[in-house]
Amino acid sequence: MSFDGKVVVVTGASRGIGREIALAFSRQGANVACVATTEAGAAGTVAAIEAESGKGKAYACDVSDSASVEQLFTAIQGDLGTPAVLVNNAGINRDTLLMRMKEEDWDRVLDVNLKGAFLCIRAVSRSMMKARYGRIVNVSSVIGQTGAAGQSNYAASKAGLFGLTMSVAKELGSRGITCNAVAPGFVETDMTESLPAEMREAVISTAPAGRLGLPGDIAPAVLFLASDGAGYITGQTITVDGGLTL
């Protein structure tokens, strides 16, 4: 797969899965717009890209805020050109049992994880439609497929991405734009560091792969869906979970 000269936007690019996705695109020749809540966070990923002689630029954006998102894509268009690929990876969790969950924790998780993807897709869709080309990949989660106790807000946001993905695929497909999703399982990131030991062992013993995933396990699926070779795949979800949900 080659992304030579293509502009790729990756949200949530400061660490974990997003950082690995940004690096993977850079290694295939893309010019990567690395987006995080702070420019300093995104700059760390850009530094890693440049250390490998790749091209990237750091941007700060609150993806849940429409004005911030519009400013982001205006800046990317001016700095780098029309994005060919958008990866909606930005996500947070605020886990607690439903009866204890604060309304603001429900709202914030839905705003970042689901509304953020909608706002970014809306912002980039016009330029992609004009170019008659685009690849959109939404990073969801197996929790959106199975649910999880103590994660009703997170599960709802990630399940919502599946519906968003299919709807966008139907709306934009005639303009040469595909929209797909990747659903990672339990991956070794900052978000899973707090997993109780018994839950970690349960995942490892249940998954046929016999281990938790790594960010590098997710990036290849994203790159495939963003490639020219996946041009006839749209509205689909690839689950990357070591067989956990079998």
PDB file of C-alpha atoms in Angstrom:
ATOM      1  CA  MET A   1       0.000   0.000   0.000  1.00  0.00           C
ATOM      2  CA  SER A   2       1.238   3.435  -0.890  1.00  0.00           C
ATOM      3  CA  PHE A   3      -0.105   6.771   0.276  1.00  0.00           C
ATOM      4  CA  ASP A   4       2.584   8.870  -1.405  1.00  0.00           C
ATOM      5  CA  GLY A   5       1.600  12.534  -1.403  1.00  0.00           C
ATOM      6  CA  LYS A   6      -1.810  11.941   0.175  1.00  0.00           C
ATOM      7  CA  VAL A   7      -2.993  14.054   3.078  1.00  0.00           C
ATOM      8  CA  VAL A   8      -4.187  11.886   5.960  1.00  0.00           C
ATOM      9  CA  VAL A   9      -5.937  13.274   9.052  1.00  0.00           C
ATOM     10  CA  VAL A  10      -5.739  11.228  12.260  1.00  0.00           C
ATOM     11  CA  THR A  11      -7.570  12.416  15.374  1.00  0.00           C
ATOM     12  CA  GLY A  12      -6.504  11.263  18.814  1.00  0.00           C
ATOM     13  CA  ALA A  13      -2.993  10.987  17.406  1.00  0.00           C
ATOM     14  CA  SER A  14      -0.970  11.798  20.519  1.00  0.00           C
ATOM     15  CA  ARG A  15      -0.696   8.255  21.884  1.00  0.00           C
ATOM     16  CA  GLY A  16      -1.760   4.639  21.676  1.00  0.00           C
ATOM     17  CA  ILE A  17      -3.658   3.469  18.620  1.00  0.00           C
ATOM     18  CA  GLY A  18      -3.845   6.933  17.049  1.00  0.00           C
ATOM     19  CA  ARG A  19      -0.101   7.486  17.303  1.00  0.00           C
ATOM     20  CA  GLU A  20       0.606   4.096  15.717  1.00  0.00           C
ATOM     21  CA  ILE A  21      -1.887   4.778  12.907  1.00  0.00           C
ATOM     22  CA  ALA A  22      -0.244   8.134  12.173  1.00  0.00           C
ATOM     23  CA  LEU A  23       3.211   6.549  12.083  1.00  0.00           C
ATOM     24  CA  ALA A  24       1.992   3.733   9.834  1.00  0.00           C
ATOM     25  CA  PHE A  25       0.551   6.155   7.284  1.00  0.00           C
ATOM     26  CA  SER A  26       3.746   8.205   7.340  1.00  0.00           C
ATOM     27  CA  ARG A  27       5.817   5.099   6.630  1.00  0.00           C
ATOM     28  CA  GLN A  28       3.749   4.636   3.475  1.00  0.00           C
ATOM     29  CA  GLY A  29       4.477   8.158   2.236  1.00  0.00           C
ATOM     30  CA  ALA A  30       1.503  10.117   3.564  1.00  0.00           C
ATOM     31  CA  ASN A  31       1.632  13.666   4.850  1.00  0.00           C
ATOM     32  CA  VAL A  32      -0.101  13.216   8.196  1.00  0.00           C
ATOM     33  CA  ALA A  33      -2.127  15.843  10.030  1.00  0.00           C
ATOM     34  CA  CYS A  34      -1.793  14.701  13.643  1.00  0.00           C
ATOM     35  CA  VAL A  35      -4.692  15.990  15.733  1.00  0.00           C
ATOM     36  CA  ALA A  36      -4.886  15.959  19.532  1.00  0.00           C
ATOM     37  CA  THR A  37      -6.489  18.012  22.279  1.00  0.00           C
ATOM     38  CA  THR A  38      -3.221  19.948  22.651  1.00  0.00           C
ATOM     39  CA  GLU A  39      -0.660  20.856  20.020  1.00  0.00           C
ATOM     40  CA  ALA A  40       2.084  19.622  22.357  1.00  0.00           C
ATOM     41  CA  GLY A  41       0.502  16.174  22.432  1.00  0.00           C
ATOM     42  CA  ALA A  42       0.273  16.017  18.653  1.00  0.00           C
ATOM     43  CA  ALA A  43       3.812  17.398  18.310  1.00  0.00           C
ATOM     44  CA  GLY A  44       5.218  14.325  20.045  1.00  0.00           C
ATOM     45  CA  THR A  45       3.830  12.124  17.300  1.00  0.00           C
ATOM     46  CA  VAL A  46       5.059  14.505  14.607  1.00  0.00           C
ATOM     47  CA  ALA A  47       8.538  14.343  16.133  1.00  0.00           C
ATOM     48  CA  ALA A  48       8.425  10.548  15.909  1.00  0.00           C
ATOM     49  CA  ILE A  49       7.312  10.787  12.285  1.00  0.00           C
ATOM     50  CA  GLU A  50      10.093  13.213  11.422  1.00  0.00           C
ATOM     51  CA  ALA A  51      12.648  11.005  13.181  1.00  0.00           C
ATOM     52  CA  GLU A  52      11.783   8.400  10.540  1.00  0.00           C
ATOM     53  CA  SER A  53      12.123  11.025   7.772  1.00  0.00           C
ATOM     54  CA  GLY A  54       8.354  11.227   7.351  1.00  0.00           C
ATOM     55  CA  LYS A  55       6.068  14.241   6.984  1.00  0.00           C
ATOM     56  CA  GLY A  56       3.572  15.417   9.565  1.00  0.00           C
ATOM     57  CA  LYS A  57       2.080  18.500  11.149  1.00  0.00           C
ATOM     58  CA  ALA A  58       0.560  18.944  14.609  1.00  0.00           C
ATOM     59  CA  TYR A  59      -2.866  20.430  15.249  1.00  0.00           C
ATOM     60  CA  ALA A  60      -4.864  21.052  18.425  1.00  0.00           C
ATOM     61  CA  CYS A  61      -8.615  20.567  18.335  1.00  0.00           C
ATOM     62  CA  ASP A  62     -11.539  19.756  20.598  1.00  0.00           C
ATOM     63  CA  VAL A  63     -13.383  17.443  18.203  1.00  0.00           C
ATOM     64  CA  SER A  64     -16.613  17.867  20.179  1.00  0.00           C
ATOM     65  CA  ASP A  65     -16.720  21.591  19.336  1.00  0.00           C
ATOM     66  CA  SER A  66     -18.003  22.469  15.870  1.00  0.00           C
ATOM     67  CA  ALA A  67     -16.133  25.779  15.605  1.00  0.00           C
ATOM     68  CA  SER A  68     -12.854  24.126  16.603  1.00  0.00           C
ATOM     69  CA  VAL A  69     -13.382  21.381  14.017  1.00  0.00           C
ATOM     70  CA  GLU A  70     -14.170  23.834  11.234  1.00  0.00           C
ATOM     71  CA  GLN A  71     -11.034  25.823  12.080  1.00  0.00           C
ATOM     72  CA  LEU A  72      -9.018  22.600  12.082  1.00  0.00           C
ATOM     73  CA  PHE A  73      -9.998  21.560   8.574  1.00  0.00           C
ATOM     74  CA  THR A  74      -9.611  25.070   7.225  1.00  0.00           C
ATOM     75  CA  ALA A  75      -6.061  25.069   8.595  1.00  0.00           C
ATOM     76  CA  ILE A  76      -5.285  21.611   7.192  1.00  0.00           C
ATOM     77  CA  GLN A  77      -6.628  22.601   3.772  1.00  0.00           C
ATOM     78  CA  GLY A  78      -4.438  25.695   3.763  1.00  0.00           C
ATOM     79  CA  ASP A  79      -1.318  23.987   5.096  1.00  0.00           C
ATOM     80  CA  LEU A  80      -1.406  20.586   3.413  1.00  0.00           C
ATOM     81  CA  GLY A  81      -4.217  20.475   0.863  1.00  0.00           C
ATOM     82  CA  THR A  82      -7.389  18.403   0.586  1.00  0.00           C
ATOM     83  CA  PRO A  83      -7.448  15.380   2.901  1.00  0.00           C
ATOM     84  CA  ALA A  84      -7.733  12.077   1.080  1.00  0.00           C
ATOM     85  CA  VAL A  85      -8.152  10.087   4.301  1.00  0.00           C
ATOM     86  CA  LEU A  86      -9.841  10.842   7.619  1.00  0.00           C
ATOM     87  CA  VAL A  87      -9.343   8.527  10.592  1.00  0.00           C
ATOM     88  CA  ASN A  88     -11.695   9.292  13.477  1.00  0.00           C
ATOM     89  CA  ASN A  89      -9.784   7.804  16.388  1.00  0.00           C
ATOM     90  CA  ALA A  90     -10.285  10.390  19.151  1.00  0.00           C
ATOM     91  CA  GLY A  91     -11.983   8.802  22.124  1.00  0.00           C
ATOM     92  CA  ILE A  92     -12.309   8.926  25.896  1.00  0.00           C
ATOM     93  CA  ASN A  93     -13.907   6.832  28.623  1.00  0.00           C
ATOM     94  CA  ARG A  94     -15.471   7.755  31.941  1.00  0.00           C
ATOM     95  CA  ASP A  95     -16.461   4.405  33.362  1.00  0.00           C
ATOM     96  CA  THR A  96     -18.839   3.809  36.234  1.00  0.00           C
ATOM     97  CA  LEU A  97     -22.016   1.886  36.912  1.00  0.00           C
ATOM     98  CA  LEU A  98     -25.130   3.346  35.312  1.00  0.00           C
ATOM     99  CA  MET A  99     -26.819   4.243  38.602  1.00  0.00           C
ATOM    100  CA  ARG A 100     -23.754   6.269  39.613  1.00  0.00           C
ATOM    101  CA  MET A 101     -23.026   7.861  36.257  1.00  0.00           C
ATOM    102  CA  LYS A 102     -23.204  11.632  36.152  1.00  0.00           C
ATOM    103  CA  GLU A 103     -25.037  13.202  33.258  1.00  0.00           C
ATOM    104  CA  GLU A 104     -21.967  15.206  32.333  1.00  0.00           C
ATOM    105  CA  ASP A 105     -19.929  11.993  32.047  1.00  0.00           C
ATOM    106  CA  TRP A 106     -22.516  10.531  29.694  1.00  0.00           C
ATOM    107  CA  ASP A 107     -22.562  13.722  27.625  1.00  0.00           C
ATOM    108  CA  ARG A 108     -18.800  14.152  27.428  1.00  0.00           C
ATOM    109  CA  VAL A 109     -18.125  10.606  26.216  1.00  0.00           C
ATOM    110  CA  LEU A 110     -20.861  10.812  23.565  1.00  0.00           C
ATOM    111  CA  ASP A 111     -19.672  14.281  22.538  1.00  0.00           C
ATOM    112  CA  VAL A 112     -16.067  13.237  21.953  1.00  0.00           C
ATOM    113  CA  ASN A 113     -16.485   9.684  20.681  1.00  0.00           C
ATOM    114  CA  LEU A 114     -19.566  10.034  18.485  1.00  0.00           C
ATOM    115  CA  LYS A 115     -20.340  13.692  17.891  1.00  0.00           C
ATOM    116  CA  GLY A 116     -16.648  14.321  17.251  1.00  0.00           C
ATOM    117  CA  ALA A 117     -16.627  11.801  14.406  1.00  0.00           C
ATOM    118  CA  PHE A 118     -19.776  13.356  12.931  1.00  0.00           C
ATOM    119  CA  LEU A 119     -18.308  16.862  13.062  1.00  0.00           C
ATOM    120  CA  CYS A 120     -15.041  15.794  11.412  1.00  0.00           C
ATOM    121  CA  ILE A 121     -16.838  13.877   8.670  1.00  0.00           C
ATOM    122  CA  ARG A 122     -19.137  16.817   7.994  1.00  0.00           C
ATOM    123  CA  ALA A 123     -16.175  19.205   7.844  1.00  0.00           C
ATOM    124  CA  VAL A 124     -14.198  17.117   5.360  1.00  0.00           C
ATOM    125  CA  SER A 125     -17.064  15.826   3.237  1.00  0.00           C
ATOM    126  CA  ARG A 126     -17.413  18.845   0.950  1.00  0.00           C
ATOM    127  CA  SER A 127     -13.775  18.819  -0.159  1.00  0.00           C
ATOM    128  CA  MET A 128     -13.823  15.031  -0.600  1.00  0.00           C
ATOM    129  CA  MET A 129     -16.994  15.255  -2.675  1.00  0.00           C
ATOM    130  CA  LYS A 130     -15.420  17.917  -4.862  1.00  0.00           C
ATOM    131  CA  ALA A 131     -12.370  15.681  -5.335  1.00  0.00           C
ATOM    132  CA  ARG A 132     -14.660  12.685  -5.913  1.00  0.00           C
ATOM    133  CA  TYR A 133     -12.393  10.659  -3.682  1.00  0.00           C
ATOM    134  CA  GLY A 134     -12.122   9.967   0.021  1.00  0.00           C
ATOM    135  CA  ARG A 135     -11.526   7.305   2.636  1.00  0.00           C
ATOM    136  CA  ILE A 136     -13.112   7.627   6.087  1.00  0.00           C
ATOM    137  CA  VAL A 137     -12.282   5.135   8.825  1.00  0.00           C
ATOM    138  CA  ASN A 138     -13.963   5.287  12.223  1.00  0.00           C
ATOM    139  CA  VAL A 139     -12.215   3.565  15.129  1.00  0.00           C
ATOM    140  CA  SER A 140     -14.965   1.989  17.219  1.00  0.00           C
ATOM    141  CA  SER A 141     -14.633  -0.874  19.735  1.00  0.00           C
ATOM    142  CA  VAL A 142     -15.885  -4.389  20.387  1.00  0.00           C
ATOM    143  CA  ILE A 143     -17.565  -2.860  23.442  1.00  0.00           C
ATOM    144  CA  GLY A 144     -19.957  -1.236  20.976  1.00  0.00           C
ATOM    145  CA  GLN A 145     -20.863  -4.730  19.779  1.00  0.00           C
ATOM    146  CA  THR A 146     -21.088  -6.542  23.121  1.00  0.00           C
ATOM    147  CA  GLY A 147     -21.704  -3.865  25.745  1.00  0.00           C
ATOM    148  CA  ALA A 148     -19.944  -3.879  29.109  1.00  0.00           C
ATOM    149  CA  ALA A 149     -20.994  -3.317  32.684  1.00  0.00           C
ATOM    150  CA  GLY A 150     -19.837   0.093  33.858  1.00  0.00           C
ATOM    151  CA  GLN A 151     -19.363   1.366  30.312  1.00  0.00           C
ATOM    152  CA  SER A 152     -22.854   2.259  29.128  1.00  0.00           C
ATOM    153  CA  ASN A 153     -21.734   5.673  27.865  1.00  0.00           C
ATOM    154  CA  TYR A 154     -18.670   4.279  26.092  1.00  0.00           C
ATOM    155  CA  ALA A 155     -20.608   1.343  24.606  1.00  0.00           C
ATOM    156  CA  ALA A 156     -23.364   3.639  23.344  1.00  0.00           C
ATOM    157  CA  SER A 157     -20.855   5.978  21.711  1.00  0.00           C
ATOM    158  CA  LYS A 158     -18.997   3.158  19.993  1.00  0.00           C
ATOM    159  CA  ALA A 159     -22.195   1.429  18.877  1.00  0.00           C
ATOM    160  CA  GLY A 160     -23.331   4.749  17.437  1.00  0.00           C
ATOM    161  CA  LEU A 161     -20.246   4.804  15.233  1.00  0.00           C
ATOM    162  CA  PHE A 162     -21.470   1.680  13.447  1.00  0.00           C
ATOM    163  CA  GLY A 163     -24.720   3.385  12.464  1.00  0.00           C
ATOM    164  CA  LEU A 164     -22.875   6.558  11.496  1.00  0.00           C
ATOM    165  CA  THR A 165     -20.463   4.542   9.362  1.00  0.00           C
ATOM    166  CA  MET A 166     -23.246   2.830   7.403  1.00  0.00           C
ATOM    167  CA  SER A 167     -25.207   6.036   6.895  1.00  0.00           C
ATOM    168  CA  VAL A 168     -22.178   7.972   5.649  1.00  0.00           C
ATOM    169  CA  ALA A 169     -21.298   5.093   3.315  1.00  0.00           C
ATOM    170  CA  LYS A 170     -24.750   5.322   1.741  1.00  0.00           C
ATOM    171  CA  GLU A 171     -24.730   9.120   1.493  1.00  0.00           C
ATOM    172  CA  LEU A 172     -21.255   9.604   0.026  1.00  0.00           C
ATOM    173  CA  GLY A 173     -20.598   6.393  -1.890  1.00  0.00           C
ATOM    174  CA  SER A 174     -21.658   7.801  -5.255  1.00  0.00           C
ATOM    175  CA  ARG A 175     -18.917  10.432  -4.966  1.00  0.00           C
ATOM    176  CA  GLY A 176     -16.057   7.957  -4.676  1.00  0.00           C
ATOM    177  CA  ILE A 177     -15.945   8.142  -0.870  1.00  0.00           C
ATOM    178  CA  THR A 178     -15.926   5.051   1.327  1.00  0.00           C
ATOM    179  CA  CYS A 179     -16.656   4.930   5.046  1.00  0.00           C
ATOM    180  CA  ASN A 180     -15.764   1.929   7.180  1.00  0.00           C
ATOM    181  CA  ALA A 181     -15.052   1.106  10.795  1.00  0.00           C
ATOM    182  CA  VAL A 182     -12.483  -0.859  12.756  1.00  0.00           C
ATOM    183  CA  ALA A 183     -13.500  -2.383  16.084  1.00  0.00           C
ATOM    184  CA  PRO A 184     -10.462  -3.126  18.260  1.00  0.00           C
ATOM    185  CA  GLY A 185     -10.655  -5.494  21.187  1.00  0.00           C
ATOM    186  CA  PHE A 186      -8.674  -4.948  24.377  1.00  0.00           C
ATOM    187  CA  VAL A 187      -5.456  -3.192  23.318  1.00  0.00           C
ATOM    188  CA  GLU A 188      -2.438  -2.289  25.448  1.00  0.00           C
ATOM    189  CA  THR A 189      -2.914   1.478  25.737  1.00  0.00           C
ATOM    190  CA  ASP A 190      -3.276   4.096  28.466  1.00  0.00           C
ATOM    191  CA  MET A 191      -7.016   3.391  28.429  1.00  0.00           C
ATOM    192  CA  THR A 192      -6.569  -0.273  29.401  1.00  0.00           C
ATOM    193  CA  GLU A 193      -3.775   0.219  31.924  1.00  0.00           C
ATOM    194  CA  SER A 194      -6.335   0.372  34.730  1.00  0.00           C
ATOM    195  CA  LEU A 195      -7.952  -2.960  33.869  1.00  0.00           C
ATOM    196  CA  PRO A 196      -8.212  -5.166  36.979  1.00  0.00           C
ATOM    197  CA  ALA A 197      -5.841  -8.118  36.876  1.00  0.00           C
ATOM    198  CA  GLU A 198      -8.721 -10.599  36.863  1.00  0.00           C
ATOM    199  CA  MET A 199     -10.317  -8.909  33.826  1.00  0.00           C
ATOM    200  CA  ARG A 200      -7.000  -8.868  31.999  1.00  0.00           C
ATOM    201  CA  GLU A 201      -6.523 -12.577  32.657  1.00  0.00           C
ATOM    202  CA  ALA A 202     -10.100 -13.291  31.579  1.00  0.00           C
ATOM    203  CA  VAL A 203      -9.526 -11.554  28.254  1.00  0.00           C
ATOM    204  CA  ILE A 204      -6.247 -13.365  27.666  1.00  0.00           C
ATOM    205  CA  SER A 205      -7.733 -16.751  28.507  1.00  0.00           C
ATOM    206  CA  THR A 206     -10.852 -16.177  26.377  1.00  0.00           C
ATOM    207  CA  ALA A 207      -9.294 -14.771  23.208  1.00  0.00           C
ATOM    208  CA  PRO A 208      -7.966 -17.472  20.854  1.00  0.00           C
ATOM    209  CA  ALA A 209      -4.910 -15.277  20.230  1.00  0.00           C
ATOM    210  CA  GLY A 210      -4.048 -15.648  23.919  1.00  0.00           C
ATOM    211  CA  ARG A 211      -3.024 -12.044  24.498  1.00  0.00           C
ATOM    212  CA  LEU A 212      -4.166  -8.433  24.522  1.00  0.00           C
ATOM    213  CA  GLY A 213      -3.725  -6.519  21.306  1.00  0.00           C
ATOM    214  CA  LEU A 214      -1.083  -3.929  20.531  1.00  0.00           C
ATOM    215  CA  PRO A 215      -1.589  -0.615  18.727  1.00  0.00           C
ATOM    216  CA  GLY A 216       0.410  -2.075  15.859  1.00  0.00           C
ATOM    217  CA  ASP A 217      -2.253  -4.765  15.440  1.00  0.00           C
ATOM    218  CA  ILE A 218      -4.894  -2.143  14.656  1.00  0.00           C
ATOM    219  CA  ALA A 219      -3.046   0.134  12.235  1.00  0.00           C
ATOM    220  CA  PRO A 220      -2.819  -2.372   9.320  1.00  0.00           C
ATOM    221  CA  ALA A 221      -6.612  -2.779   9.230  1.00  0.00           C
ATOM    222  CA  VAL A 222      -7.042   0.995   9.119  1.00  0.00           C
ATOM    223  CA  LEU A 223      -4.482   1.357   6.335  1.00  0.00           C
ATOM    224  CA  PHE A 224      -6.156  -1.380   4.307  1.00  0.00           C
ATOM    225  CA  LEU A 225      -9.578   0.272   4.519  1.00  0.00           C
ATOM    226  CA  ALA A 226      -7.982   3.613   3.561  1.00  0.00           C
ATOM    227  CA  SER A 227      -6.153   2.143   0.555  1.00  0.00           C
ATOM    228  CA  ASP A 228      -7.139   2.263  -3.095  1.00  0.00           C
ATOM    229  CA  GLY A 229      -7.450  -1.524  -2.993  1.00  0.00           C
ATOM    230  CA  ALA A 230     -10.396  -1.238  -0.611  1.00  0.00           C
ATOM    231  CA  GLY A 231     -12.374   1.017  -2.925  1.00  0.00           C
ATOM    232  CA  TYR A 232     -15.248  -1.479  -3.215  1.00  0.00           C
ATOM    233  CA  ILE A 233     -15.581  -1.932   0.543  1.00  0.00           C
ATOM    234  CA  THR A 234     -17.848   0.515   2.337  1.00  0.00           C
ATOM    235  CA  GLY A 235     -20.201   0.558   5.306  1.00  0.00           C
ATOM    236  CA  GLN A 236     -18.352  -2.374   6.869  1.00  0.00           C
ATOM    237  CA  THR A 237     -16.662  -3.084  10.196  1.00  0.00           C
ATOM    238  CA  ILE A 238     -13.470  -5.081  10.644  1.00  0.00           C
ATOM    239  CA  THR A 239     -13.176  -6.507  14.149  1.00  0.00           C
ATOM    240  CA  VAL A 240      -9.566  -6.775  15.342  1.00  0.00           C
ATOM    241  CA  ASP A 241      -9.782  -8.521  18.712  1.00  0.00           C
ATOM    242  CA  GLY A 242      -7.739 -11.719  18.575  1.00  0.00           C
ATOM    243  CA  GLY A 243     -10.978 -13.664  18.289  1.00  0.00           C
ATOM    244  CA  LEU A 244     -12.345 -12.422  21.611  1.00  0.00           C
ATOM    245  CA  THR A 245     -15.903 -11.934  20.370  1.00  0.00           C
ATOM    246  CA  LEU A 246     -16.183 -15.269  18.550  1.00  0.00           C
TER     247      LEU A 246
END
